[in-house]
mmCIF file of C-alpha atoms in Angstrom:
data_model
loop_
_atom_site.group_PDB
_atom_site.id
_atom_site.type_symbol
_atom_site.label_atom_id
_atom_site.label_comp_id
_atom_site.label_asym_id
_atom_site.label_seq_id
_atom_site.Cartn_x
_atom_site.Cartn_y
_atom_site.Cartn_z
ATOM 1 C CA UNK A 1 -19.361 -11.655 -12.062
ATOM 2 C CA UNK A 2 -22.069 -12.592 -9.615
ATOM 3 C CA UNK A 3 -23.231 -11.304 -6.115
ATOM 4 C CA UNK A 4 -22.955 -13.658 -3.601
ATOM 5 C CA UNK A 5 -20.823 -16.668 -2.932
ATOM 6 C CA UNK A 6 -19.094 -17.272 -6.414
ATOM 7 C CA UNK A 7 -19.097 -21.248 -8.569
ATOM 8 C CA UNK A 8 -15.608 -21.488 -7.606
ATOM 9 C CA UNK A 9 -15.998 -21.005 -3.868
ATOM 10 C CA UNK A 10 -18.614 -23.709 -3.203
ATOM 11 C CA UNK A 11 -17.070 -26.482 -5.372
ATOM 12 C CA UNK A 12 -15.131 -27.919 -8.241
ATOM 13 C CA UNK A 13 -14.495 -26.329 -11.694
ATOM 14 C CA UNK A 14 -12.429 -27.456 -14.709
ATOM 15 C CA UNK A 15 -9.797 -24.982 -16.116
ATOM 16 C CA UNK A 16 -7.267 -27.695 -17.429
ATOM 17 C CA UNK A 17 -7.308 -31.289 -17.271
ATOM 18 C CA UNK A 18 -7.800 -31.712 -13.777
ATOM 19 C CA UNK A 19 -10.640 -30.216 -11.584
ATOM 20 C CA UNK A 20 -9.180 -27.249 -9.748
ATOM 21 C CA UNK A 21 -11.238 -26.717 -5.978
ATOM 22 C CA UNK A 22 -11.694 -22.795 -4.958
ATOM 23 C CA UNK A 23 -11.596 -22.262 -1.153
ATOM 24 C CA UNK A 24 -10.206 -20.024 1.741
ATOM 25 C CA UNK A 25 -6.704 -20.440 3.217
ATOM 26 C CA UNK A 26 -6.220 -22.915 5.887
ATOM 27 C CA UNK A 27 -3.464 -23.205 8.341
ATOM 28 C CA UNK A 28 -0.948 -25.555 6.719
ATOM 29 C CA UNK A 29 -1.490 -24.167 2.755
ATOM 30 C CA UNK A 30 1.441 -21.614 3.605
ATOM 31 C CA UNK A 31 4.144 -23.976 2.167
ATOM 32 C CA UNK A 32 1.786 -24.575 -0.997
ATOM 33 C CA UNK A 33 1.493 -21.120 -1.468
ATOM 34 C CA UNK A 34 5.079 -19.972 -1.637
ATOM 35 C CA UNK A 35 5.596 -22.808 -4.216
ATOM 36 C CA UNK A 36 2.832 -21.245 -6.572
ATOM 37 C CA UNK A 37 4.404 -17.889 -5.848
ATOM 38 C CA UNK A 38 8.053 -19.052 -6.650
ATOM 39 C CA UNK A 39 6.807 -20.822 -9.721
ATOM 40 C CA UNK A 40 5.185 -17.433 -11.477
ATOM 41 C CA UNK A 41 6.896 -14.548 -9.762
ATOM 42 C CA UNK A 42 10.625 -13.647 -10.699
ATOM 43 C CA UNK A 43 11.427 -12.365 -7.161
ATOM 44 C CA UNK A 44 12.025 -15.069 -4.641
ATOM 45 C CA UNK A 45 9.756 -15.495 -2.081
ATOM 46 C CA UNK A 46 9.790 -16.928 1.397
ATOM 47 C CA UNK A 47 7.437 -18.109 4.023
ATOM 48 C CA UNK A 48 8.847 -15.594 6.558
ATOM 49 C CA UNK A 49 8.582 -12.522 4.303
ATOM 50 C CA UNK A 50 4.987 -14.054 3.398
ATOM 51 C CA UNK A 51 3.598 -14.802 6.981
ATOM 52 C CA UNK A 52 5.240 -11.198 7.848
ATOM 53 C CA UNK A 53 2.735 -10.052 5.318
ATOM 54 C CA UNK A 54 -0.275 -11.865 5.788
ATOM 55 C CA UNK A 55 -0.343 -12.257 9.827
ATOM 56 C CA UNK A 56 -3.131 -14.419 11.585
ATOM 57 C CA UNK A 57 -5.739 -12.807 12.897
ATOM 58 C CA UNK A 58 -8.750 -13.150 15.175
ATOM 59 C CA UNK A 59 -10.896 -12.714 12.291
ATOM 60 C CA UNK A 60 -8.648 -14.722 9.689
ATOM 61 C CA UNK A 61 -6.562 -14.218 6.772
ATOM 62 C CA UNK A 62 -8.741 -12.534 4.013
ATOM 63 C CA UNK A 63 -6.596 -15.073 0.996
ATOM 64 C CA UNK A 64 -8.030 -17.414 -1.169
ATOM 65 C CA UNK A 65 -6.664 -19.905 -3.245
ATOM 66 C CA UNK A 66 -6.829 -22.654 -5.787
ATOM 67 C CA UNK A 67 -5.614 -26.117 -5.878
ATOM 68 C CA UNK A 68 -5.457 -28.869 -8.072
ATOM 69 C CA UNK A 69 -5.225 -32.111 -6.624
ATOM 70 C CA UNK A 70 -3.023 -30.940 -3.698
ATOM 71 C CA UNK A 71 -0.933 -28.400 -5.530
ATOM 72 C CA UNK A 72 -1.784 -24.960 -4.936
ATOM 73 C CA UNK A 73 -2.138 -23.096 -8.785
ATOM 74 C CA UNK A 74 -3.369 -19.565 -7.971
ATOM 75 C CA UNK A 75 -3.543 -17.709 -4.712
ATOM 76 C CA UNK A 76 -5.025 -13.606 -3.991
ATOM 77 C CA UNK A 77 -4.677 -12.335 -0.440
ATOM 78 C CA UNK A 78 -5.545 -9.129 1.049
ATOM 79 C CA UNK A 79 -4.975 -7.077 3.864
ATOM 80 C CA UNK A 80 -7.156 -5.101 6.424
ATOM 81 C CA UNK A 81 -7.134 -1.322 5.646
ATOM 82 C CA UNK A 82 -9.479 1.974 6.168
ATOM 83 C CA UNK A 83 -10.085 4.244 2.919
ATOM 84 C CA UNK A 84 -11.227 7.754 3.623
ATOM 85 C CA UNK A 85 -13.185 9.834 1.364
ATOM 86 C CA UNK A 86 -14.259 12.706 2.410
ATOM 87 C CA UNK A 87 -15.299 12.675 5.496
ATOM 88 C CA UNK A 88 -16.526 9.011 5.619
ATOM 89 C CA UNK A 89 -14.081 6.252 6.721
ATOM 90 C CA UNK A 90 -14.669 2.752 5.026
ATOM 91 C CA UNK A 91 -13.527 -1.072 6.602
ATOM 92 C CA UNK A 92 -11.998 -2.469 3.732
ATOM 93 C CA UNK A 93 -9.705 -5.029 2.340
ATOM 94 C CA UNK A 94 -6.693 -4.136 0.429
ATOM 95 C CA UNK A 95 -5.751 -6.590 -2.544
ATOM 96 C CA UNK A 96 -1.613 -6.948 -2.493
ATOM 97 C CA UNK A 97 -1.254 -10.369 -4.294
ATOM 98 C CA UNK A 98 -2.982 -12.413 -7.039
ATOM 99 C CA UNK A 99 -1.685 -15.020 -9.115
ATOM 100 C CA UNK A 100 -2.390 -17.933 -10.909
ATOM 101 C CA UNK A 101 0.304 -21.061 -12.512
ATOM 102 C CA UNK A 102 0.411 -20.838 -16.152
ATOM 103 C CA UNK A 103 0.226 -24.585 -16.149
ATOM 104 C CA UNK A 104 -3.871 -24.099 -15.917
ATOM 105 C CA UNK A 105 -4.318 -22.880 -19.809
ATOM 106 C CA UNK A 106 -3.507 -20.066 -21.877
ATOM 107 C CA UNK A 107 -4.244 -16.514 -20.519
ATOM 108 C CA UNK A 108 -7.900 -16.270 -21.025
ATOM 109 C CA UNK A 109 -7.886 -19.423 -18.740
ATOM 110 C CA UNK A 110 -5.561 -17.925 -16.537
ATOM 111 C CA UNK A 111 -7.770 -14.681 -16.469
ATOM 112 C CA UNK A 112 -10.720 -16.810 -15.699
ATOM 113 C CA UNK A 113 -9.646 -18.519 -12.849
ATOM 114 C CA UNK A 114 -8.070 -15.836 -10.729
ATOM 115 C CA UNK A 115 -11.283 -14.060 -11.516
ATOM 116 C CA UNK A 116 -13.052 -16.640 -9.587
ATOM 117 C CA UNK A 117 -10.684 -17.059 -7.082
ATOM 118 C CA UNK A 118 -10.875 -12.764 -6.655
ATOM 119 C CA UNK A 119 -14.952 -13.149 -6.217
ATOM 120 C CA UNK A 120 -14.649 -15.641 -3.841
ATOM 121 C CA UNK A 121 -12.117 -13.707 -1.661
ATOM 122 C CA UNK A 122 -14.510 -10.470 -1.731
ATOM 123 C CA UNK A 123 -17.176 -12.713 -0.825
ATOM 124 C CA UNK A 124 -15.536 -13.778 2.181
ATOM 125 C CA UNK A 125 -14.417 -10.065 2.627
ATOM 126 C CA UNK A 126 -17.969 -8.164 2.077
ATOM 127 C CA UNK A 127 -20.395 -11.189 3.420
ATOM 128 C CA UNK A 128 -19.656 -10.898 6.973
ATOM 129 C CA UNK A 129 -20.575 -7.116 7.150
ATOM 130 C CA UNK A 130 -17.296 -6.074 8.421
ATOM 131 C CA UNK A 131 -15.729 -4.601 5.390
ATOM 132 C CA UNK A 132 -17.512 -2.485 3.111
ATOM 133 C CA UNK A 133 -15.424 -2.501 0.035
ATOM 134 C CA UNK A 134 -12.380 -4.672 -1.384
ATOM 135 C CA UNK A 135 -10.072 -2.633 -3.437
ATOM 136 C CA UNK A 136 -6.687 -2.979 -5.253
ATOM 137 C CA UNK A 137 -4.462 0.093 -6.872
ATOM 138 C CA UNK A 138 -1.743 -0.737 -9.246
ATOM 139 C CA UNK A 139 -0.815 -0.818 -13.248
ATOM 140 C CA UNK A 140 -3.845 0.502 -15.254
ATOM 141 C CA UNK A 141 -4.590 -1.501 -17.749
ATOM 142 C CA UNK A 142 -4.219 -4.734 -14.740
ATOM 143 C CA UNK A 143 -7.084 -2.587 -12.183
ATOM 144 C CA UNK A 144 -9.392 -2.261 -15.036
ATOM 145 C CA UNK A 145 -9.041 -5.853 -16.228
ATOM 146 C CA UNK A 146 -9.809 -6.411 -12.471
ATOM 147 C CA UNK A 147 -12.260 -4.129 -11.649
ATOM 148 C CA UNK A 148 -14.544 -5.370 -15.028
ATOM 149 C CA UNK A 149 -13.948 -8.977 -14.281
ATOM 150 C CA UNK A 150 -15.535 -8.663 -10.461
ATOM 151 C CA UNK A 151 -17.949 -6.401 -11.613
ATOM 152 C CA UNK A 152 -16.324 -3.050 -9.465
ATOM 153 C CA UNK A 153 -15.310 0.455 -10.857
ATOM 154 C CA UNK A 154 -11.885 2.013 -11.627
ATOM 155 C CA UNK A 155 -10.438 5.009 -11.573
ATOM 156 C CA UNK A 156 -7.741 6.119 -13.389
ATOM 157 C CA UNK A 157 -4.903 8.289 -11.058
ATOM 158 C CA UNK A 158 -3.103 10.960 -12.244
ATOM 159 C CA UNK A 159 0.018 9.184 -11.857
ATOM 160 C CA UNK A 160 2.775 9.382 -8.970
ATOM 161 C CA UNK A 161 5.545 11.785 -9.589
ATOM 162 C CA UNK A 162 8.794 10.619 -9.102
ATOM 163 C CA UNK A 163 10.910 12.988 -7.629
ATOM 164 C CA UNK A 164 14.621 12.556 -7.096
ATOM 165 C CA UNK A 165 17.500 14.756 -5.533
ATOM 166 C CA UNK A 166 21.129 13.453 -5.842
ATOM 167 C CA UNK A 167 23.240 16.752 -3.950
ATOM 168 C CA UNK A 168 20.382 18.342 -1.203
ATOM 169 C CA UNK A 169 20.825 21.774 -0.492
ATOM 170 C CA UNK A 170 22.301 22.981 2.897
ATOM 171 C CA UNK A 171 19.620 23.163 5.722
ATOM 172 C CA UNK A 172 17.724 25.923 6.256
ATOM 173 C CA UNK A 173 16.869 27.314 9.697
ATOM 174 C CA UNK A 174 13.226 26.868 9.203
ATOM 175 C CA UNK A 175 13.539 23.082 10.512
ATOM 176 C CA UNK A 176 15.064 24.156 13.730
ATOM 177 C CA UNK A 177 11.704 25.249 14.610
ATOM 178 C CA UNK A 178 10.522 21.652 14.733
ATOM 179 C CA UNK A 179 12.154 18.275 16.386
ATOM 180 C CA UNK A 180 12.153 14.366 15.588
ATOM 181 C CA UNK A 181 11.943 11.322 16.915
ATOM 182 C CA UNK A 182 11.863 7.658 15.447
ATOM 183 C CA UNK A 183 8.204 6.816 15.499
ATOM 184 C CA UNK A 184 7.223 2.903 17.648
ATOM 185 C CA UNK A 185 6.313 0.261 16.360
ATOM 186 C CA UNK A 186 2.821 1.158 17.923
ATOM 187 C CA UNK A 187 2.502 4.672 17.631
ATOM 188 C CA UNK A 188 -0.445 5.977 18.590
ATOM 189 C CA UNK A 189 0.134 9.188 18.154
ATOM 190 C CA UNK A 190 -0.656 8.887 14.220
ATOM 191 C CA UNK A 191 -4.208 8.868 15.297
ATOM 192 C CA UNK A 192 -4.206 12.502 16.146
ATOM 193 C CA UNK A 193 -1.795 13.012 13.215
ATOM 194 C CA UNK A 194 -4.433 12.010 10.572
ATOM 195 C CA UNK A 195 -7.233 13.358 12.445
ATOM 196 C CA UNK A 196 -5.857 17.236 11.775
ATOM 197 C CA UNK A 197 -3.807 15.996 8.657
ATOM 198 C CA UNK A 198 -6.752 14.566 6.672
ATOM 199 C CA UNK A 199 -8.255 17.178 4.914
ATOM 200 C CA UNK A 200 -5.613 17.585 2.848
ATOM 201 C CA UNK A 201 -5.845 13.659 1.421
ATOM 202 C CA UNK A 202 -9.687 13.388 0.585
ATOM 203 C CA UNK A 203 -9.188 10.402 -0.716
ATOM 204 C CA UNK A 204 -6.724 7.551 1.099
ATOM 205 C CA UNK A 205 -6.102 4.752 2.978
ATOM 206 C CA UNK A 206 -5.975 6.246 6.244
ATOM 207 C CA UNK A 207 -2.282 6.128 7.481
ATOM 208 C CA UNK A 208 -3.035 5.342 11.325
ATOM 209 C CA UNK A 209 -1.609 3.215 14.092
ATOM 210 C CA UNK A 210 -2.841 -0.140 12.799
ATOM 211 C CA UNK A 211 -1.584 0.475 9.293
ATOM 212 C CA UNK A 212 1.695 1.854 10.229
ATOM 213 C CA UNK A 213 2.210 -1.261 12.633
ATOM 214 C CA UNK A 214 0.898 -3.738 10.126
ATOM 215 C CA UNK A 215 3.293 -2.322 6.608
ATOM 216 C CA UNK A 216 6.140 -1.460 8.866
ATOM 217 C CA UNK A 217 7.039 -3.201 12.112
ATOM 218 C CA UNK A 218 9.055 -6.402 12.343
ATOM 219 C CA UNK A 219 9.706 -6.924 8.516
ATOM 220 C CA UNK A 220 12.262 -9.800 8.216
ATOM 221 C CA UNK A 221 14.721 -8.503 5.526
ATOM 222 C CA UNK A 222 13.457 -4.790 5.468
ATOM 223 C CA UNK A 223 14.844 -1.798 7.594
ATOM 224 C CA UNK A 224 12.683 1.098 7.614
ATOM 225 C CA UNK A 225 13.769 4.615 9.219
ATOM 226 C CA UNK A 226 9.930 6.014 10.893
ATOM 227 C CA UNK A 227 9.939 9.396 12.047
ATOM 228 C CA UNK A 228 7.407 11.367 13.769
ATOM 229 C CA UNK A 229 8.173 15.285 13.748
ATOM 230 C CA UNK A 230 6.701 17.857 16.245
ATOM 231 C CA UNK A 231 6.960 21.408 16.546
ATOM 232 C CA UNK A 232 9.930 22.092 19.045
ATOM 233 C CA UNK A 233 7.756 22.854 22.223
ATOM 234 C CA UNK A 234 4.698 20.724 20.980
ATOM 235 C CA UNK A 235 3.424 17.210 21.850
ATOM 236 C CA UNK A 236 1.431 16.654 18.991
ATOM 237 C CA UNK A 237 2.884 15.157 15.738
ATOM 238 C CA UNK A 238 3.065 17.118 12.735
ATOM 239 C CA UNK A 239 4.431 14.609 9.936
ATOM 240 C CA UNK A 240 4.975 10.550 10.225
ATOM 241 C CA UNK A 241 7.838 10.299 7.229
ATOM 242 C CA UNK A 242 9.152 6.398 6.430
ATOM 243 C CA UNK A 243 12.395 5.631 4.789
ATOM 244 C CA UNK A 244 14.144 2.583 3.225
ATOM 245 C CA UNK A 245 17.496 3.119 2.085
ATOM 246 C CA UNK A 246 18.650 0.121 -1.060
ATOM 247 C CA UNK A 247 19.786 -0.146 -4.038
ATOM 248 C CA UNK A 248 21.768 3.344 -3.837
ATOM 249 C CA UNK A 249 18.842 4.961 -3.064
ATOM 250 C CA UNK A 250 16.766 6.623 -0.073
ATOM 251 C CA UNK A 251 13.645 6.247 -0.572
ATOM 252 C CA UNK A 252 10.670 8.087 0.964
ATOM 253 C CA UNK A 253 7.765 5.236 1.384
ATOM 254 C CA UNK A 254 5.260 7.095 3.500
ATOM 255 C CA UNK A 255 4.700 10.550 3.816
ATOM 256 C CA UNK A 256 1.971 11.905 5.738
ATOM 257 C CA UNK A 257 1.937 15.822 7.213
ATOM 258 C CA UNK A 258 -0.279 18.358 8.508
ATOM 259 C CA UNK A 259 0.019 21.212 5.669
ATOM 260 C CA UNK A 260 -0.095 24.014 8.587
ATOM 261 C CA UNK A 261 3.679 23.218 8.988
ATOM 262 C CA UNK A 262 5.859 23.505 5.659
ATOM 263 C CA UNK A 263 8.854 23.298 7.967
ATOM 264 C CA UNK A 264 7.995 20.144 9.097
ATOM 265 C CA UNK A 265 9.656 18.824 5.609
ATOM 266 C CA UNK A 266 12.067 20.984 5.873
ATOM 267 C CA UNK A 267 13.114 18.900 8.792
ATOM 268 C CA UNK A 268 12.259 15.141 7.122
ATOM 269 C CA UNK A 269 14.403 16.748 3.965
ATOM 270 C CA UNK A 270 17.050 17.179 6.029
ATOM 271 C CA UNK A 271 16.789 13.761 7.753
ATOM 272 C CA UNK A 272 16.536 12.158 4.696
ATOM 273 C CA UNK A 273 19.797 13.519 3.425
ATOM 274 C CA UNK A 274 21.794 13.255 6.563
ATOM 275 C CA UNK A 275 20.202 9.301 6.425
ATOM 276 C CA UNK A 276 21.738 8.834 2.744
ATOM 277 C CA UNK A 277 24.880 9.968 4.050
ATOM 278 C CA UNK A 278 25.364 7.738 7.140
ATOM 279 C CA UNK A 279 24.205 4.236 5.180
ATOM 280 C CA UNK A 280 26.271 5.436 1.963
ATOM 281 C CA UNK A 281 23.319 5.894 -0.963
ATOM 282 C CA UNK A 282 23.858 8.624 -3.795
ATOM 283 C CA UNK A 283 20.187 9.764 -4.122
ATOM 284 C CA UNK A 284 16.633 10.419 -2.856
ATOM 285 C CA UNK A 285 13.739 9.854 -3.815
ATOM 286 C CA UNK A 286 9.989 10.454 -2.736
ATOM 287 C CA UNK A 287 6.572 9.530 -4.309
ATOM 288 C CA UNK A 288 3.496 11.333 -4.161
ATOM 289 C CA UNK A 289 0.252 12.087 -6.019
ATOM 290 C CA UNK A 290 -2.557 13.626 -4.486
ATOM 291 C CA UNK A 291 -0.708 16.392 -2.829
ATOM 292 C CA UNK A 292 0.750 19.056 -5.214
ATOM 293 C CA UNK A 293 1.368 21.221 -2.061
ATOM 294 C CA UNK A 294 4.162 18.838 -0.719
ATOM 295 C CA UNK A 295 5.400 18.120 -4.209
ATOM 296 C CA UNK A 296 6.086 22.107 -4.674
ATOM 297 C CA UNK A 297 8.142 22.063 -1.368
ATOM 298 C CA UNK A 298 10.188 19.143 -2.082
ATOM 299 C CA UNK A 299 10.815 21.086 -5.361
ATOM 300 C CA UNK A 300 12.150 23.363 -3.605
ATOM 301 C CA UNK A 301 14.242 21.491 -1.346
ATOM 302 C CA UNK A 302 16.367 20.181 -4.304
ATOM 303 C CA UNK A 303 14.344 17.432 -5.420
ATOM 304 C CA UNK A 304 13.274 17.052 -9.190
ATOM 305 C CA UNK A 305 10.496 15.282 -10.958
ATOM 306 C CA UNK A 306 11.738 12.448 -12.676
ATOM 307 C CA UNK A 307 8.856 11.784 -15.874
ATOM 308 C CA UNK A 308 6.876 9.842 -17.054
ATOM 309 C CA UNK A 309 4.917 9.602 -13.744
ATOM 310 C CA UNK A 310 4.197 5.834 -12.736
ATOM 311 C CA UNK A 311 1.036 5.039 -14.278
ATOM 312 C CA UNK A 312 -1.498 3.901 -11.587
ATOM 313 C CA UNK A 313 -5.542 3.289 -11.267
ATOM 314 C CA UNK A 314 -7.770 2.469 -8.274
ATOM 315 C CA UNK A 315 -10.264 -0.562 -8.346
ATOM 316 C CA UNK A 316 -12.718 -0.683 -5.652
ATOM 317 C CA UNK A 317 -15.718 -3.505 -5.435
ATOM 318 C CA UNK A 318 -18.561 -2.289 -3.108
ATOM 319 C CA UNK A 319 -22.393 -2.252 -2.385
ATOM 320 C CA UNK A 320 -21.689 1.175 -0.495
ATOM 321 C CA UNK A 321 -19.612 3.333 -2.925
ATOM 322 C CA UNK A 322 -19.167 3.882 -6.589
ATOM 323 C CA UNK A 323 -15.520 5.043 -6.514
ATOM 324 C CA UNK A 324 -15.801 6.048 -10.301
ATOM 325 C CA UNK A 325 -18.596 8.210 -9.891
ATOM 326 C CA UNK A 326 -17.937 10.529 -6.794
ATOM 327 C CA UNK A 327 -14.336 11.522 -7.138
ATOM 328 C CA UNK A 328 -12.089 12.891 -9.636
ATOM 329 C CA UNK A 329 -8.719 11.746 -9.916
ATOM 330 C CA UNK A 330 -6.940 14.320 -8.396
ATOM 331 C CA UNK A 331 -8.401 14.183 -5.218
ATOM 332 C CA UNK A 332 -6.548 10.227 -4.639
ATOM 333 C CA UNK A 333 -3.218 10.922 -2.290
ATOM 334 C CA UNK A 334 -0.793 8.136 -2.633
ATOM 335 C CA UNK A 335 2.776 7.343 -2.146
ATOM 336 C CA UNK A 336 5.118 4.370 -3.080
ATOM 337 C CA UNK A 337 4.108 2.408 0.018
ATOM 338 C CA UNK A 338 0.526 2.428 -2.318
ATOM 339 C CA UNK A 339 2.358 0.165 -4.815
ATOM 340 C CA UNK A 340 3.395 -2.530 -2.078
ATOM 341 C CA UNK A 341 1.066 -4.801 -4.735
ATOM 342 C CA UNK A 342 2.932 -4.146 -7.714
#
């Protein structure tokens, strides 16, 4: 991989038997792209759930793709994010979808091109100054393949545990201590939230008011249950808990919570179960990694690690930060809203 603007990005290249052009998205390829997507991908996609996704913005929609004559044959988009570590808070770019048609050539070929397409995309990303790194967490073996081909470093997660409960426990009287209330669509009262909630997640995209409006509000097809909790006589937010209840299950998306107040999920535990009840699912179930605290809690709360944990590894491309070197593993908090690119 090269620094700076990429072959693809500035012209023509030849993958099969027709040229194929690298550029960025323009208004009117949204039609193109849900073709290529429908073509590769098993799960049906549509240009509501898509533009839902990828919104417009001011600054434009970091996605790239490639076309061949006027048929679009690989496409990776990304969304604005901030990733914490430590005490520094990076503008960055998160990748959540990259294909390319198998009609360009075998999978080296394949490989190839949505390589190119990838460094053009963090070119258009990193170039302007406003992001410093473009990263993408997923399957292992996919974020190293990723991270070597654009010349970025990987880190290989300890895995998210999978924990599932399927008859909770009866409430205890720690929760009554605290009080909930379905978070807004903009809620900025995560900002405070992280702030005294981050030193427990050294490593993270930073759950905040943009990202909470931009993965959660207005999804066409989706229903998610947000809740902030407080202490009972507090105004400040303790936990910000998401839930989406399908396919027989509850399922705990987002978690984020200040670690001063253990009865705080005492209190989302409870919601969570009373929420399975009312829409008529048989279990629960939460991700986590990074946060061994919260995973011992649930534990006891009646949920129960379901092994092996999903296999997962961080890719990051940036001038300011060599993910690999600074951090051990354990340090990366994520939940199953972190797979949204799987």
């Amino acid at each position: 991989a090269q620094t700076g603007a990429p072959m693809g990005a500035r012209g023509r290249r030849r993958v099969s038997s027709q040229p194929i052009e690298i550029r960025a998205f323009r208004a009117g390829d949204e039609p193109g792209i849900i073709d290529c997507l429908n073509r590769i991908l098993e799960k049906p996609h549509t240009l509501e759930e898509w533009s839902w996704r990828f919104p417009p913005s001011s600054s434009g929609r970091p996605i790239v793709i490639a076309l061949r004559g006027e048929e679009v044959v690989a496409h990776v988009a990304a969304t604005p994010a901030r990733f914490q570590i430590d005490d520094r808070i990076f503008g960055a770019a998160a990748i959540e979808s990259g294909v390319a048609d198998p009609s360009v050539g075998d999978a080296d070929a394949r490989r190839e091109l949505l390589s190119d397409v990838t460094e053009s995309l963090i070119f258009e990303c990193l170039e302007p100054g406003d992001v410093d790194l473009v990263y993408c967490f997923g399957d292992r073996d996919d974020v190293i393949e990723w991270a070597a081909a654009v010349d970025g470093s990987s880190v290989n997660l300890p895995g998210i545990e999978v924990l599932r409960r399927h008859d909770p426990p009866p409430s205890r009287i720690r929760r009554l201590a605290y009080r909930a209330e379905p978070a807004r669509d903009w809620e900025p009262r995560l900002e405070g939230l992280w702030q005294r909630a981050r030193g427990a997640y050294p490593a993270a995209t930073v759950r905040d008011a943009e990202y909470s409006l931009a993965r959660y509000s207005g999804h066409p097809t989706v229903r998610y249950h947000r809740f902030l909790v407080f202490s009972r006589f507090a105004q400040e937010a303790v936990a910000f808990a998401v839930f989406c209840c399908d396919e027989g299950t509850c399922r705990w998306i987002d978690l984020v919570w200040d670690h001063k107040h253990p009865g705080a999920l005492h209190l989302l535990s409870h919601l969570s179960a009373r929420l399975a009840r009312q829409v008529g699912v048989e279990k629960e179930e939460v991700g986590l990694a990074g946060d061994p605290e919260g995973r011992s809690l649930l534990g006891r709360l009646g949920f129960v690690e379901q092994p092996p944990a999903i296999s997962v590894s961080l890719g990051v491309r940036s001038a300011a930060l060599e993910i690999g070197r600074v951090q051990t593993p354990d340090r990366f908090f994520a939940t199953l809203a972190d797979l949204r690119s799987r």
